[in-house]
mmCIF file of C-alpha atoms in Angstrom:
data_model
loop_
_atom_site.group_PDB
_atom_site.id
_atom_site.type_symbol
_atom_site.label_atom_id
_atom_site.label_comp_id
_atom_site.label_asym_id
_atom_site.label_seq_id
_atom_site.Cartn_x
_atom_site.Cartn_y
_atom_site.Cartn_z
ATOM 1 C CA MET A 30 0.017 -0.065 0.061
ATOM 2 C CA LYS A 31 2.957 2.345 0.717
ATOM 3 C CA PHE A 32 4.069 1.763 -2.888
ATOM 4 C CA LEU A 33 0.579 2.665 -4.306
ATOM 5 C CA THR A 34 0.333 5.882 -2.195
ATOM 6 C CA ALA A 35 3.771 6.823 -3.384
ATOM 7 C CA LEU A 36 2.883 6.209 -7.035
ATOM 8 C CA ILE A 37 -0.493 8.238 -6.643
ATOM 9 C CA LEU A 38 1.496 11.122 -5.003
ATOM 10 C CA PHE A 39 3.987 11.169 -7.849
ATOM 11 C CA PHE A 40 1.542 11.493 -10.675
ATOM 12 C CA ILE A 41 -0.483 14.148 -8.655
ATOM 13 C CA THR A 42 2.746 16.263 -7.955
ATOM 14 C CA ASN A 43 3.694 16.042 -11.589
ATOM 15 C CA SER A 44 0.621 17.162 -13.123
ATOM 16 C CA TYR A 45 0.243 20.798 -14.278
ATOM 17 C CA CYS A 46 -3.460 21.371 -14.243
ATOM 18 C CA GLU A 47 -6.116 21.221 -11.809
ATOM 19 C CA MET A 48 -6.979 17.456 -10.969
ATOM 20 C CA LYS A 49 -10.731 16.317 -11.585
ATOM 21 C CA PHE A 50 -12.003 13.507 -9.424
ATOM 22 C CA ASN A 51 -14.793 11.038 -11.004
ATOM 23 C CA PRO A 52 -15.886 8.341 -8.568
ATOM 24 C CA SER A 53 -17.473 5.150 -9.738
ATOM 25 C CA PHE A 54 -19.010 2.596 -7.313
ATOM 26 C CA ASN A 55 -20.741 -0.726 -8.120
ATOM 27 C CA LEU A 56 -22.218 -3.123 -5.362
ATOM 28 C CA SER A 57 -24.255 -6.223 -6.086
ATOM 29 C CA ILE A 58 -25.808 -8.746 -3.465
ATOM 30 C CA SER A 59 -27.614 -11.795 -4.685
ATOM 31 C CA GLY A 60 -28.656 -15.177 -3.325
ATOM 32 C CA GLY A 61 -29.085 -18.556 -4.899
ATOM 33 C CA LYS A 62 -28.264 -22.174 -5.146
ATOM 34 C CA TYR A 63 -25.968 -24.356 -7.035
ATOM 35 C CA TYR A 64 -26.751 -27.876 -8.411
ATOM 36 C CA LEU A 65 -24.460 -30.655 -9.393
ATOM 37 C CA ASP A 66 -26.490 -33.588 -11.143
ATOM 38 C CA ASP A 67 -29.259 -34.339 -8.668
ATOM 39 C CA ARG A 68 -27.626 -32.675 -5.467
ATOM 40 C CA SER A 69 -27.860 -29.082 -4.430
ATOM 41 C CA SER A 70 -25.937 -26.770 -2.100
ATOM 42 C CA SER A 71 -27.708 -24.741 0.542
ATOM 43 C CA LEU A 72 -29.074 -21.314 -0.266
ATOM 44 C CA ASP A 73 -26.094 -18.831 0.153
ATOM 45 C CA LEU A 74 -25.082 -15.379 -1.058
ATOM 46 C CA ASN A 75 -22.916 -13.677 -3.487
ATOM 47 C CA LEU A 76 -21.361 -10.194 -3.051
ATOM 48 C CA ASP A 77 -19.518 -7.943 -5.646
ATOM 49 C CA ALA A 78 -17.817 -4.434 -5.017
ATOM 50 C CA ILE A 79 -15.937 -2.292 -7.437
ATOM 51 C CA LEU A 80 -14.545 1.169 -6.578
ATOM 52 C CA SER A 81 -12.775 3.143 -9.106
ATOM 53 C CA PRO A 82 -12.275 6.753 -8.477
ATOM 54 C CA VAL A 83 -10.726 8.226 -11.771
ATOM 55 C CA LEU A 84 -8.249 10.959 -11.322
ATOM 56 C CA SER A 85 -8.026 13.260 -14.388
ATOM 57 C CA PHE A 86 -4.919 15.588 -14.145
ATOM 58 C CA ASP A 87 -5.596 17.094 -17.698
ATOM 59 C CA GLU A 88 -6.986 15.816 -20.986
ATOM 60 C CA ASN A 89 -3.842 13.783 -21.644
ATOM 61 C CA ARG A 90 -3.226 12.267 -18.244
ATOM 62 C CA SER A 91 -5.419 10.075 -15.943
ATOM 63 C CA LEU A 92 -4.931 7.591 -13.163
ATOM 64 C CA TYR A 93 -7.293 4.690 -12.368
ATOM 65 C CA PRO A 94 -6.992 3.274 -9.054
ATOM 66 C CA THR A 95 -9.484 0.240 -8.582
ATOM 67 C CA TYR A 96 -10.505 -2.100 -5.893
ATOM 68 C CA ILE A 97 -12.568 -5.168 -6.603
ATOM 69 C CA GLY A 98 -13.740 -7.336 -3.800
ATOM 70 C CA TYR A 99 -16.130 -10.478 -4.030
ATOM 71 C CA TYR A 100 -17.519 -13.150 -1.933
ATOM 72 C CA ARG A 101 -18.953 -16.398 -3.429
ATOM 73 C CA GLY A 102 -21.177 -18.592 -1.385
ATOM 74 C CA VAL A 103 -22.727 -20.118 -4.611
ATOM 75 C CA GLN A 104 -20.565 -21.773 -6.943
ATOM 76 C CA ASP A 105 -20.275 -20.901 -10.609
ATOM 77 C CA ILE A 106 -21.204 -23.736 -12.918
ATOM 78 C CA GLU A 107 -17.877 -23.292 -14.697
ATOM 79 C CA GLU A 108 -15.926 -24.021 -11.670
ATOM 80 C CA LEU A 109 -14.061 -27.409 -11.599
ATOM 81 C CA VAL A 110 -16.063 -29.976 -9.520
ATOM 82 C CA GLY A 111 -13.194 -32.376 -8.709
ATOM 83 C CA GLY A 112 -13.704 -34.527 -5.635
ATOM 84 C CA ASP A 113 -17.445 -33.713 -5.668
ATOM 85 C CA VAL A 114 -17.078 -30.597 -3.586
ATOM 86 C CA LEU A 115 -20.581 -28.939 -3.547
ATOM 87 C CA VAL A 116 -19.902 -26.574 -0.690
ATOM 88 C CA ARG A 117 -17.018 -24.102 -1.195
ATOM 89 C CA GLN A 118 -16.646 -20.494 -0.261
ATOM 90 C CA ARG A 119 -14.428 -17.887 -2.044
ATOM 91 C CA MET A 120 -13.465 -14.424 -1.127
ATOM 92 C CA GLY A 121 -10.976 -12.084 -2.878
ATOM 93 C CA HIS A 122 -9.654 -8.528 -2.890
ATOM 94 C CA SER A 123 -7.752 -6.901 -5.839
ATOM 95 C CA PHE A 124 -6.046 -3.504 -5.964
ATOM 96 C CA SER A 125 -4.800 -2.121 -9.286
ATOM 97 C CA LEU A 126 -3.584 1.026 -10.644
ATOM 98 C CA LYS A 127 -3.336 2.229 -14.182
ATOM 99 C CA TYR A 128 -1.942 5.420 -15.482
ATOM 100 C CA VAL A 129 -3.005 6.488 -19.058
ATOM 101 C CA TYR A 130 -0.976 9.040 -21.054
ATOM 102 C CA LEU A 131 -2.379 10.216 -24.314
ATOM 103 C CA LYS A 132 -0.601 12.064 -27.242
ATOM 104 C CA ASP A 133 -1.809 12.436 -30.808
ATOM 105 C CA PHE A 134 -4.203 9.373 -30.525
ATOM 106 C CA ASN A 135 -1.432 7.249 -28.908
ATOM 107 C CA TYR A 136 -1.944 5.875 -25.415
ATOM 108 C CA ILE A 137 0.677 4.558 -23.122
ATOM 109 C CA LYS A 138 -0.804 2.634 -20.075
ATOM 110 C CA PRO A 139 1.486 1.241 -17.387
ATOM 111 C CA ARG A 140 -0.325 -0.854 -14.780
ATOM 112 C CA PHE A 141 0.042 -2.838 -11.492
ATOM 113 C CA SER A 142 -2.070 -4.969 -9.425
ATOM 114 C CA TYR A 143 -2.142 -7.123 -6.550
ATOM 115 C CA SER A 144 -4.735 -9.671 -5.363
ATOM 116 C CA ILE A 145 -5.502 -12.044 -2.606
ATOM 117 C CA ASN A 146 -7.841 -14.930 -2.910
ATOM 118 C CA TYR A 147 -9.220 -17.274 -0.534
ATOM 119 C CA ILE A 148 -10.724 -20.617 -1.124
ATOM 120 C CA ASN A 149 -12.437 -22.570 1.585
ATOM 121 C CA GLU A 150 -13.337 -26.234 0.735
ATOM 122 C CA THR A 151 -15.587 -26.497 3.790
ATOM 123 C CA LYS A 152 -17.750 -23.815 5.566
ATOM 124 C CA ASP A 153 -16.050 -24.352 8.975
ATOM 125 C CA GLU A 154 -12.548 -23.636 7.442
ATOM 126 C CA ASN A 155 -11.060 -20.457 8.664
ATOM 127 C CA TRP A 156 -10.358 -17.695 6.175
ATOM 128 C CA GLY A 157 -6.740 -17.602 5.305
ATOM 129 C CA GLU A 158 -6.175 -21.247 5.953
ATOM 130 C CA GLY A 159 -7.309 -22.704 2.628
ATOM 131 C CA LEU A 160 -4.995 -25.075 0.936
ATOM 132 C CA PHE A 161 -5.552 -23.488 -2.345
ATOM 133 C CA ASP A 162 -5.484 -19.603 -1.271
ATOM 134 C CA TYR A 163 -3.382 -17.872 -3.651
ATOM 135 C CA ARG A 164 -2.004 -14.318 -4.310
ATOM 136 C CA THR A 165 -0.996 -12.652 -7.523
ATOM 137 C CA LEU A 166 1.296 -9.687 -8.186
ATOM 138 C CA SER A 167 1.488 -8.243 -11.626
ATOM 139 C CA PHE A 168 3.406 -5.481 -13.525
ATOM 140 C CA GLY A 169 2.672 -4.619 -16.958
ATOM 141 C CA ILE A 170 2.406 -1.878 -19.752
ATOM 142 C CA GLU A 171 0.069 -1.404 -22.753
ATOM 143 C CA PHE A 172 0.349 0.634 -25.856
ATOM 144 C CA GLU A 173 -2.513 1.554 -27.907
ATOM 145 C CA GLN A 174 -2.871 3.549 -31.253
ATOM 146 C CA GLU A 175 -6.225 4.765 -32.308
ATOM 147 C CA ARG A 176 -6.630 5.299 -36.161
ATOM 148 C CA PRO A 177 -9.740 6.605 -38.162
ATOM 149 C CA ASN A 178 -10.904 2.995 -39.031
ATOM 150 C CA ALA A 179 -8.916 0.785 -36.565
ATOM 151 C CA SER A 180 -7.233 0.594 -33.299
ATOM 152 C CA TYR A 181 -4.071 -1.436 -32.389
ATOM 153 C CA LYS A 182 -2.905 -2.642 -28.952
ATOM 154 C CA GLU A 183 0.358 -4.246 -27.845
ATOM 155 C CA TYR A 184 0.911 -5.225 -24.181
ATOM 156 C CA PHE A 185 3.415 -7.170 -21.944
ATOM 157 C CA ASP A 186 2.791 -8.172 -18.305
ATOM 158 C CA PHE A 187 4.775 -10.076 -15.602
ATOM 159 C CA PHE A 188 2.692 -11.854 -12.958
ATOM 160 C CA SER A 189 3.679 -14.178 -9.979
ATOM 161 C CA VAL A 190 1.125 -16.665 -8.463
ATOM 162 C CA ASP A 191 1.900 -17.819 -5.071
ATOM 163 C CA TYR A 192 0.149 -20.468 -2.868
ATOM 164 C CA PRO A 193 1.254 -19.662 0.624
ATOM 165 C CA ASN A 194 -0.549 -22.783 2.385
ATOM 166 C CA TYR A 195 0.243 -25.439 -0.419
ATOM 167 C CA SER A 196 3.234 -27.557 -0.421
ATOM 168 C CA THR A 197 3.933 -31.355 -1.352
ATOM 169 C CA LEU A 198 3.043 -33.871 1.284
ATOM 170 C CA LEU A 199 6.473 -35.424 0.392
ATOM 171 C CA SER A 200 8.248 -32.334 1.723
ATOM 172 C CA LYS A 201 6.686 -32.801 4.995
ATOM 173 C CA ALA A 202 7.355 -36.663 5.177
ATOM 174 C CA ASP A 203 10.744 -36.651 6.632
ATOM 175 C CA THR A 204 9.528 -37.338 10.205
ATOM 176 C CA VAL A 205 6.846 -40.101 8.801
ATOM 177 C CA ILE A 206 9.042 -42.365 6.668
ATOM 178 C CA ASP A 207 12.544 -43.731 7.122
ATOM 179 C CA THR A 208 15.525 -41.552 6.138
ATOM 180 C CA THR A 209 16.639 -43.757 3.257
ATOM 181 C CA THR A 210 13.151 -43.938 1.599
ATOM 182 C CA TYR A 211 12.554 -40.141 2.089
ATOM 183 C CA SER A 212 15.902 -39.311 0.307
ATOM 184 C CA GLU A 213 15.046 -41.503 -2.406
ATOM 185 C CA LEU A 214 11.557 -40.118 -3.100
ATOM 186 C CA SER A 215 12.104 -36.673 -2.246
ATOM 187 C CA GLN A 216 15.179 -35.915 -4.512
ATOM 188 C CA ASN A 217 14.406 -33.028 -6.766
ATOM 189 C CA ALA A 218 10.661 -33.124 -5.707
ATOM 190 C CA GLY A 219 10.280 -29.424 -4.660
ATOM 191 C CA LYS A 220 7.989 -28.044 -2.212
ATOM 192 C CA ASP A 221 6.002 -24.999 -3.701
ATOM 193 C CA VAL A 222 5.000 -26.998 -6.590
ATOM 194 C CA LEU A 223 2.062 -24.646 -7.701
ATOM 195 C CA ASN A 224 3.845 -21.328 -7.527
ATOM 196 C CA SER A 225 4.835 -19.758 -10.835
ATOM 197 C CA ARG A 226 6.245 -16.774 -12.539
ATOM 198 C CA ASN A 227 4.529 -15.796 -15.680
ATOM 199 C CA TYR A 228 5.348 -13.616 -18.911
ATOM 200 C CA ARG A 229 2.503 -12.592 -20.964
ATOM 201 C CA ALA A 230 2.903 -10.691 -24.495
ATOM 202 C CA GLY A 231 0.043 -9.987 -26.954
ATOM 203 C CA ILE A 232 -1.423 -7.849 -29.593
ATOM 204 C CA SER A 233 -4.963 -7.088 -30.813
ATOM 205 C CA TYR A 234 -6.320 -5.276 -33.768
ATOM 206 C CA THR A 235 -9.809 -3.779 -33.975
ATOM 207 C CA ILE A 236 -11.785 -2.582 -37.107
ATOM 208 C CA PHE A 237 -15.109 -1.212 -37.707
ATOM 209 C CA PRO A 238 -16.767 -2.584 -40.859
ATOM 210 C CA LYS A 239 -20.371 -1.656 -41.644
ATOM 211 C CA ASN A 240 -21.369 -0.440 -38.109
ATOM 212 C CA LEU A 241 -19.668 -3.609 -36.632
ATOM 213 C CA THR A 242 -16.733 -4.043 -34.357
ATOM 214 C CA LEU A 243 -14.310 -7.035 -35.161
ATOM 215 C CA THR A 244 -11.458 -7.462 -32.728
ATOM 216 C CA SER A 245 -8.711 -10.198 -33.255
ATOM 217 C CA SER A 246 -6.139 -11.029 -30.787
ATOM 218 C CA LEU A 247 -3.100 -13.120 -30.212
ATOM 219 C CA ASN A 248 -1.034 -13.560 -26.892
ATOM 220 C CA PHE A 249 1.625 -15.959 -25.435
ATOM 221 C CA THR A 250 1.965 -16.752 -21.787
ATOM 222 C CA TYR A 251 5.376 -18.490 -20.634
ATOM 223 C CA LYS A 252 4.746 -20.149 -17.244
ATOM 224 C CA ASP A 253 7.618 -20.973 -15.160
ATOM 225 C CA TYR A 254 7.026 -23.471 -12.374
ATOM 226 C CA PHE A 255 10.342 -22.935 -10.683
ATOM 227 C CA ASP A 256 9.894 -25.520 -7.929
ATOM 228 C CA GLN A 257 7.992 -28.185 -9.709
ATOM 229 C CA ALA A 258 10.273 -30.945 -10.999
ATOM 230 C CA LEU A 259 9.653 -33.163 -13.992
ATOM 231 C CA VAL A 260 8.102 -36.538 -13.393
ATOM 232 C CA ASN A 261 10.270 -39.379 -14.921
ATOM 233 C CA GLU A 262 9.383 -42.810 -16.138
ATOM 234 C CA SER A 263 10.282 -44.533 -12.857
ATOM 235 C CA GLY A 264 7.921 -42.208 -10.833
ATOM 236 C CA GLY A 265 10.827 -40.124 -9.524
ATOM 237 C CA PHE A 266 11.676 -36.450 -10.410
ATOM 238 C CA ASP A 267 14.299 -35.057 -12.542
ATOM 239 C CA SER A 268 16.261 -31.844 -11.920
ATOM 240 C CA ASP A 269 14.542 -30.171 -14.858
ATOM 241 C CA LYS A 270 11.588 -27.972 -13.954
ATOM 242 C CA ARG A 271 8.202 -27.738 -15.413
ATOM 243 C CA ARG A 272 7.716 -25.003 -18.198
ATOM 244 C CA ASP A 273 4.366 -24.298 -20.083
ATOM 245 C CA LEU A 274 3.627 -22.150 -22.993
ATOM 246 C CA LEU A 275 0.011 -21.060 -23.466
ATOM 247 C CA THR A 276 -0.921 -19.592 -26.988
ATOM 248 C CA GLU A 277 -4.365 -17.846 -27.136
ATOM 249 C CA ALA A 278 -6.026 -16.674 -30.324
ATOM 250 C CA GLY A 279 -9.453 -14.966 -30.439
ATOM 251 C CA LEU A 280 -11.971 -13.355 -32.703
ATOM 252 C CA ASN A 281 -14.722 -11.280 -31.523
ATOM 253 C CA LEU A 282 -17.612 -9.694 -33.771
ATOM 254 C CA GLU A 283 -20.208 -7.205 -32.135
ATOM 255 C CA LYS A 284 -22.998 -4.972 -33.225
ATOM 256 C CA SER A 285 -24.927 -2.842 -31.075
ATOM 257 C CA ASP A 286 -27.297 0.125 -30.874
ATOM 258 C CA LYS A 287 -29.573 1.651 -28.078
ATOM 259 C CA LYS A 288 -32.094 -1.372 -28.271
ATOM 260 C CA LEU A 289 -29.935 -4.380 -29.245
ATOM 261 C CA TYR A 290 -26.492 -5.849 -28.750
ATOM 262 C CA MET A 291 -25.389 -8.965 -30.564
ATOM 263 C CA GLY A 292 -22.086 -10.685 -30.717
ATOM 264 C CA VAL A 293 -20.161 -13.813 -31.239
ATOM 265 C CA SER A 294 -16.633 -14.741 -30.067
ATOM 266 C CA PHE A 295 -14.294 -17.459 -31.081
ATOM 267 C CA TYR A 296 -11.232 -18.702 -29.069
ATOM 268 C CA PHE A 297 -8.526 -21.018 -29.607
ATOM 269 C CA ASN A 298 -5.995 -22.272 -26.824
ATOM 270 C CA TRP A 299 -2.974 -24.378 -26.897
ATOM 271 C CA LEU A 300 -1.167 -25.219 -23.787
ATOM 272 C CA LYS A 301 2.208 -26.948 -24.316
ATOM 273 C CA SER A 302 3.785 -28.444 -21.126
ATOM 274 C CA ASN A 303 6.726 -30.607 -20.560
ATOM 275 C CA GLN A 304 5.173 -32.110 -17.348
ATOM 276 C CA ASN A 305 4.573 -35.765 -17.205
ATOM 277 C CA SER A 306 2.568 -37.987 -14.806
ATOM 278 C CA TYR A 307 3.017 -41.367 -13.059
ATOM 279 C CA ASP A 308 0.212 -43.397 -11.640
ATOM 280 C CA ALA A 309 1.820 -45.470 -8.903
ATOM 281 C CA SER A 310 -1.340 -47.588 -8.294
ATOM 282 C CA ARG A 311 -1.098 -48.882 -11.854
ATOM 283 C CA THR A 312 2.634 -48.269 -12.522
ATOM 284 C CA LYS A 313 1.803 -46.372 -15.674
ATOM 285 C CA TYR A 314 3.854 -43.355 -16.966
ATOM 286 C CA ILE A 315 1.918 -40.724 -18.960
ATOM 287 C CA GLU A 316 4.134 -38.407 -21.010
ATOM 288 C CA ASP A 317 2.791 -34.770 -21.882
ATOM 289 C CA TYR A 318 0.183 -34.916 -19.276
ATOM 290 C CA TYR A 319 -1.110 -31.421 -19.056
ATOM 291 C CA SER A 320 -0.737 -30.243 -22.817
ATOM 292 C CA TYR A 321 -4.005 -29.597 -24.521
ATOM 293 C CA LEU A 322 -5.947 -27.921 -27.376
ATOM 294 C CA SER A 323 -9.203 -26.156 -26.876
ATOM 295 C CA PHE A 324 -11.738 -24.336 -28.895
ATOM 296 C CA ASP A 325 -14.890 -22.337 -27.977
ATOM 297 C CA ILE A 326 -17.597 -20.434 -29.585
ATOM 298 C CA THR A 327 -20.039 -18.007 -27.855
ATOM 299 C CA PRO A 328 -22.922 -16.188 -29.500
ATOM 300 C CA LYS A 329 -24.649 -13.808 -27.159
ATOM 301 C CA ILE A 330 -27.561 -11.219 -27.288
ATOM 302 C CA THR A 331 -28.807 -8.431 -25.106
ATOM 303 C CA ILE A 332 -32.071 -6.697 -25.563
ATOM 304 C CA ASN A 333 -32.389 -3.214 -23.772
ATOM 305 C CA LEU A 334 -35.517 -2.586 -22.214
ATOM 306 C CA LYS A 335 -37.304 0.657 -20.967
ATOM 307 C CA ASN A 336 -36.119 2.116 -17.675
ATOM 308 C CA LYS A 337 -32.463 1.029 -18.234
ATOM 309 C CA GLY A 338 -33.358 -2.840 -18.097
ATOM 310 C CA SER A 339 -32.071 -5.560 -20.145
ATOM 311 C CA PHE A 340 -32.444 -9.140 -21.011
ATOM 312 C CA SER A 341 -29.552 -11.165 -21.992
ATOM 313 C CA TYR A 342 -28.818 -14.846 -23.431
ATOM 314 C CA PHE A 343 -25.751 -16.670 -24.366
ATOM 315 C CA PHE A 344 -24.728 -19.953 -25.418
ATOM 316 C CA SER A 345 -21.244 -21.336 -25.179
ATOM 317 C CA TYR A 346 -19.762 -24.492 -26.662
ATOM 318 C CA ASN A 347 -16.097 -25.541 -25.652
ATOM 319 C CA ARG A 348 -14.104 -28.514 -26.789
ATOM 320 C CA LEU A 349 -11.075 -29.583 -24.746
ATOM 321 C CA ASN A 350 -8.699 -32.438 -26.077
ATOM 322 C CA TYR A 351 -5.598 -33.496 -24.121
ATOM 323 C CA LEU A 352 -2.694 -34.295 -26.095
ATOM 324 C CA GLY A 353 -1.086 -36.862 -23.738
ATOM 325 C CA ARG A 354 -3.499 -37.657 -21.063
ATOM 326 C CA LEU A 355 -4.921 -41.068 -21.497
ATOM 327 C CA SER A 356 -8.757 -42.056 -20.927
ATOM 328 C CA GLN A 357 -9.687 -44.870 -18.729
ATOM 329 C CA ASP A 358 -12.632 -47.183 -18.351
ATOM 330 C CA ILE A 359 -15.026 -47.214 -15.401
ATOM 331 C CA ASN A 360 -12.516 -49.587 -13.483
ATOM 332 C CA GLY A 361 -9.516 -47.229 -14.069
ATOM 333 C CA ASP A 362 -7.777 -49.385 -16.868
ATOM 334 C CA TYR A 363 -6.013 -47.202 -19.237
ATOM 335 C CA LEU A 364 -7.010 -47.086 -22.956
ATOM 336 C CA SER A 365 -5.272 -45.954 -25.976
ATOM 337 C CA SER A 366 -7.464 -42.948 -26.838
ATOM 338 C CA LYS A 367 -6.829 -39.527 -25.291
ATOM 339 C CA ILE A 368 -9.148 -37.758 -23.108
ATOM 340 C CA TYR A 369 -11.650 -35.062 -24.571
ATOM 341 C CA GLN A 370 -14.444 -32.987 -22.872
ATOM 342 C CA ASN A 371 -17.235 -31.114 -24.363
ATOM 343 C CA PHE A 372 -18.814 -28.205 -22.442
ATOM 344 C CA TYR A 373 -22.339 -26.791 -23.220
ATOM 345 C CA ILE A 374 -23.452 -23.709 -21.471
ATOM 346 C CA ASN A 375 -26.814 -21.806 -21.565
ATOM 347 C CA SER A 376 -27.162 -18.532 -19.507
ATOM 348 C CA LEU A 377 -30.146 -16.144 -19.060
ATOM 349 C CA ALA A 378 -30.104 -12.864 -17.189
ATOM 350 C CA VAL A 379 -32.623 -10.152 -16.500
ATOM 351 C CA LYS A 380 -31.795 -6.736 -15.081
ATOM 352 C CA TYR A 381 -34.518 -3.974 -14.345
ATOM 353 C CA GLU A 382 -34.144 -0.505 -12.705
ATOM 354 C CA VAL A 383 -36.373 -0.240 -9.755
ATOM 355 C CA SER A 384 -35.199 3.299 -8.788
ATOM 356 C CA LYS A 385 -32.362 5.708 -9.720
ATOM 357 C CA ASN A 386 -29.160 3.581 -9.797
ATOM 358 C CA LEU A 387 -30.835 0.575 -8.036
ATOM 359 C CA TYR A 388 -31.365 -2.483 -10.177
ATOM 360 C CA ALA A 389 -32.958 -5.826 -9.617
ATOM 361 C CA ASN A 390 -31.214 -8.915 -11.132
ATOM 362 C CA ALA A 391 -32.050 -12.468 -11.859
ATOM 363 C CA SER A 392 -29.935 -15.178 -13.724
ATOM 364 C CA TYR A 393 -30.008 -18.862 -14.577
ATOM 365 C CA SER A 394 -27.269 -20.975 -16.039
ATOM 366 C CA TYR A 395 -27.135 -24.665 -16.987
ATOM 367 C CA GLN A 396 -23.941 -26.520 -18.088
ATOM 368 C CA VAL A 397 -23.638 -30.206 -19.542
ATOM 369 C CA VAL A 398 -20.122 -31.797 -19.569
ATOM 370 C CA ASP A 399 -19.437 -35.100 -21.425
ATOM 371 C CA SER A 400 -16.203 -36.891 -22.008
ATOM 372 C CA ASN A 401 -14.878 -40.243 -23.027
ATOM 373 C CA MET A 402 -13.267 -40.621 -19.626
ATOM 374 C CA ARG A 403 -15.199 -43.096 -17.433
ATOM 375 C CA TYR A 404 -13.017 -43.374 -14.379
ATOM 376 C CA GLU A 405 -14.069 -40.623 -11.948
ATOM 377 C CA ALA A 406 -12.854 -41.940 -8.444
ATOM 378 C CA GLY A 407 -11.145 -38.524 -7.977
ATOM 379 C CA TYR A 408 -12.369 -36.141 -10.512
ATOM 380 C CA ARG A 409 -15.697 -35.587 -12.486
ATOM 381 C CA TYR A 410 -15.445 -35.598 -16.200
ATOM 382 C CA ASN A 411 -19.178 -36.156 -16.892
ATOM 383 C CA TYR A 412 -21.911 -34.003 -15.166
ATOM 384 C CA LYS A 413 -24.600 -31.571 -15.397
ATOM 385 C CA SER A 414 -24.526 -28.455 -13.208
ATOM 386 C CA SER A 415 -26.724 -25.228 -12.937
ATOM 387 C CA ASN A 416 -27.250 -22.369 -10.637
ATOM 388 C CA PHE A 417 -29.844 -19.458 -10.083
ATOM 389 C CA MET A 418 -29.341 -16.148 -8.737
ATOM 390 C CA PHE A 419 -31.675 -13.226 -7.520
ATOM 391 C CA GLY A 420 -30.308 -9.924 -6.231
ATOM 392 C CA ILE A 421 -30.060 -6.245 -6.325
ATOM 393 C CA SER A 422 -27.236 -3.983 -7.465
ATOM 394 C CA TRP A 423 -26.418 -0.224 -6.975
ATOM 395 C CA GLU A 424 -24.353 1.582 -9.726
ATOM 396 C CA PHE A 425 -23.015 5.046 -8.909
#
């Protein structure tokens, strides 16, 4: 927080004109339930808050400090359902700062953010003690060029992801198993195996043909798991570390006016990882365990109603193909085919203004996931999930 304060003071003291302050605040509260196949969670709440007081120094310089906070008592249908976890709470706080400098329709936007995310797998778990709690620290910069018929963006970000409560069980096993066995198993195993350093670079290009907006994008993220050793054919660990490269390409087409918004997006993702896996219960070594290709298409429509209300619908189809991960039959025996999953999502949302800046909201989402993976002792590959939410939001 001292860094953020110093950075804000720097920009303020280096501005030459009177500063303008434009606050923006959104708060939403909703309640609902989550369903997984024929089971449901208890009724719970979701909370969201966004505070963004824009500071304009002059027509060319602005500062955007932003706080985003959330609480999730109701699971989203797109969350993973490994382990059949139906009751899970999430809470997070994110602080970001972006400075925008404009000259001759060219923008320079350095940015910084820090977030803390708490994930409780049971409701009696104390906040801050979740195994998968994580923190993210990010620095980056974006360049944008506006032209009469197009705009261009180039950006680079570094971000680190840290799991403060997670470490391998093996790293704590020296007092449980004998010294010789521990030494053999733990060699190169690592401790903070989920922590990573990430480097992302990308570009996007937007054009406006015939009252449409067409945006294409391409970005690459290099993921360095600096303490996660590679699994070898004997089930041990090599000295080399896990490295992933994520390639993402997208195309988004939009058309909107005062009454109607229509859009469709296409995204392609390719994750290439050098990490492998070893199933000790079946003495099976699986190479290239995490690499995958995925594709999704999402058409969406929003009808603007009177009194600033709206009705929205979207459908999403996603296909995920693992490149090395083998499918298994219901007994767990490995097959020759690779795992795939199909995700189908339908979502409806209604928003209506009940008084100035106060809105009533309702939404319903339904997802079906199917796969050629039949062994689900530890993770669900085939399921149906849904949730509904009712609530209010205040936008200032």
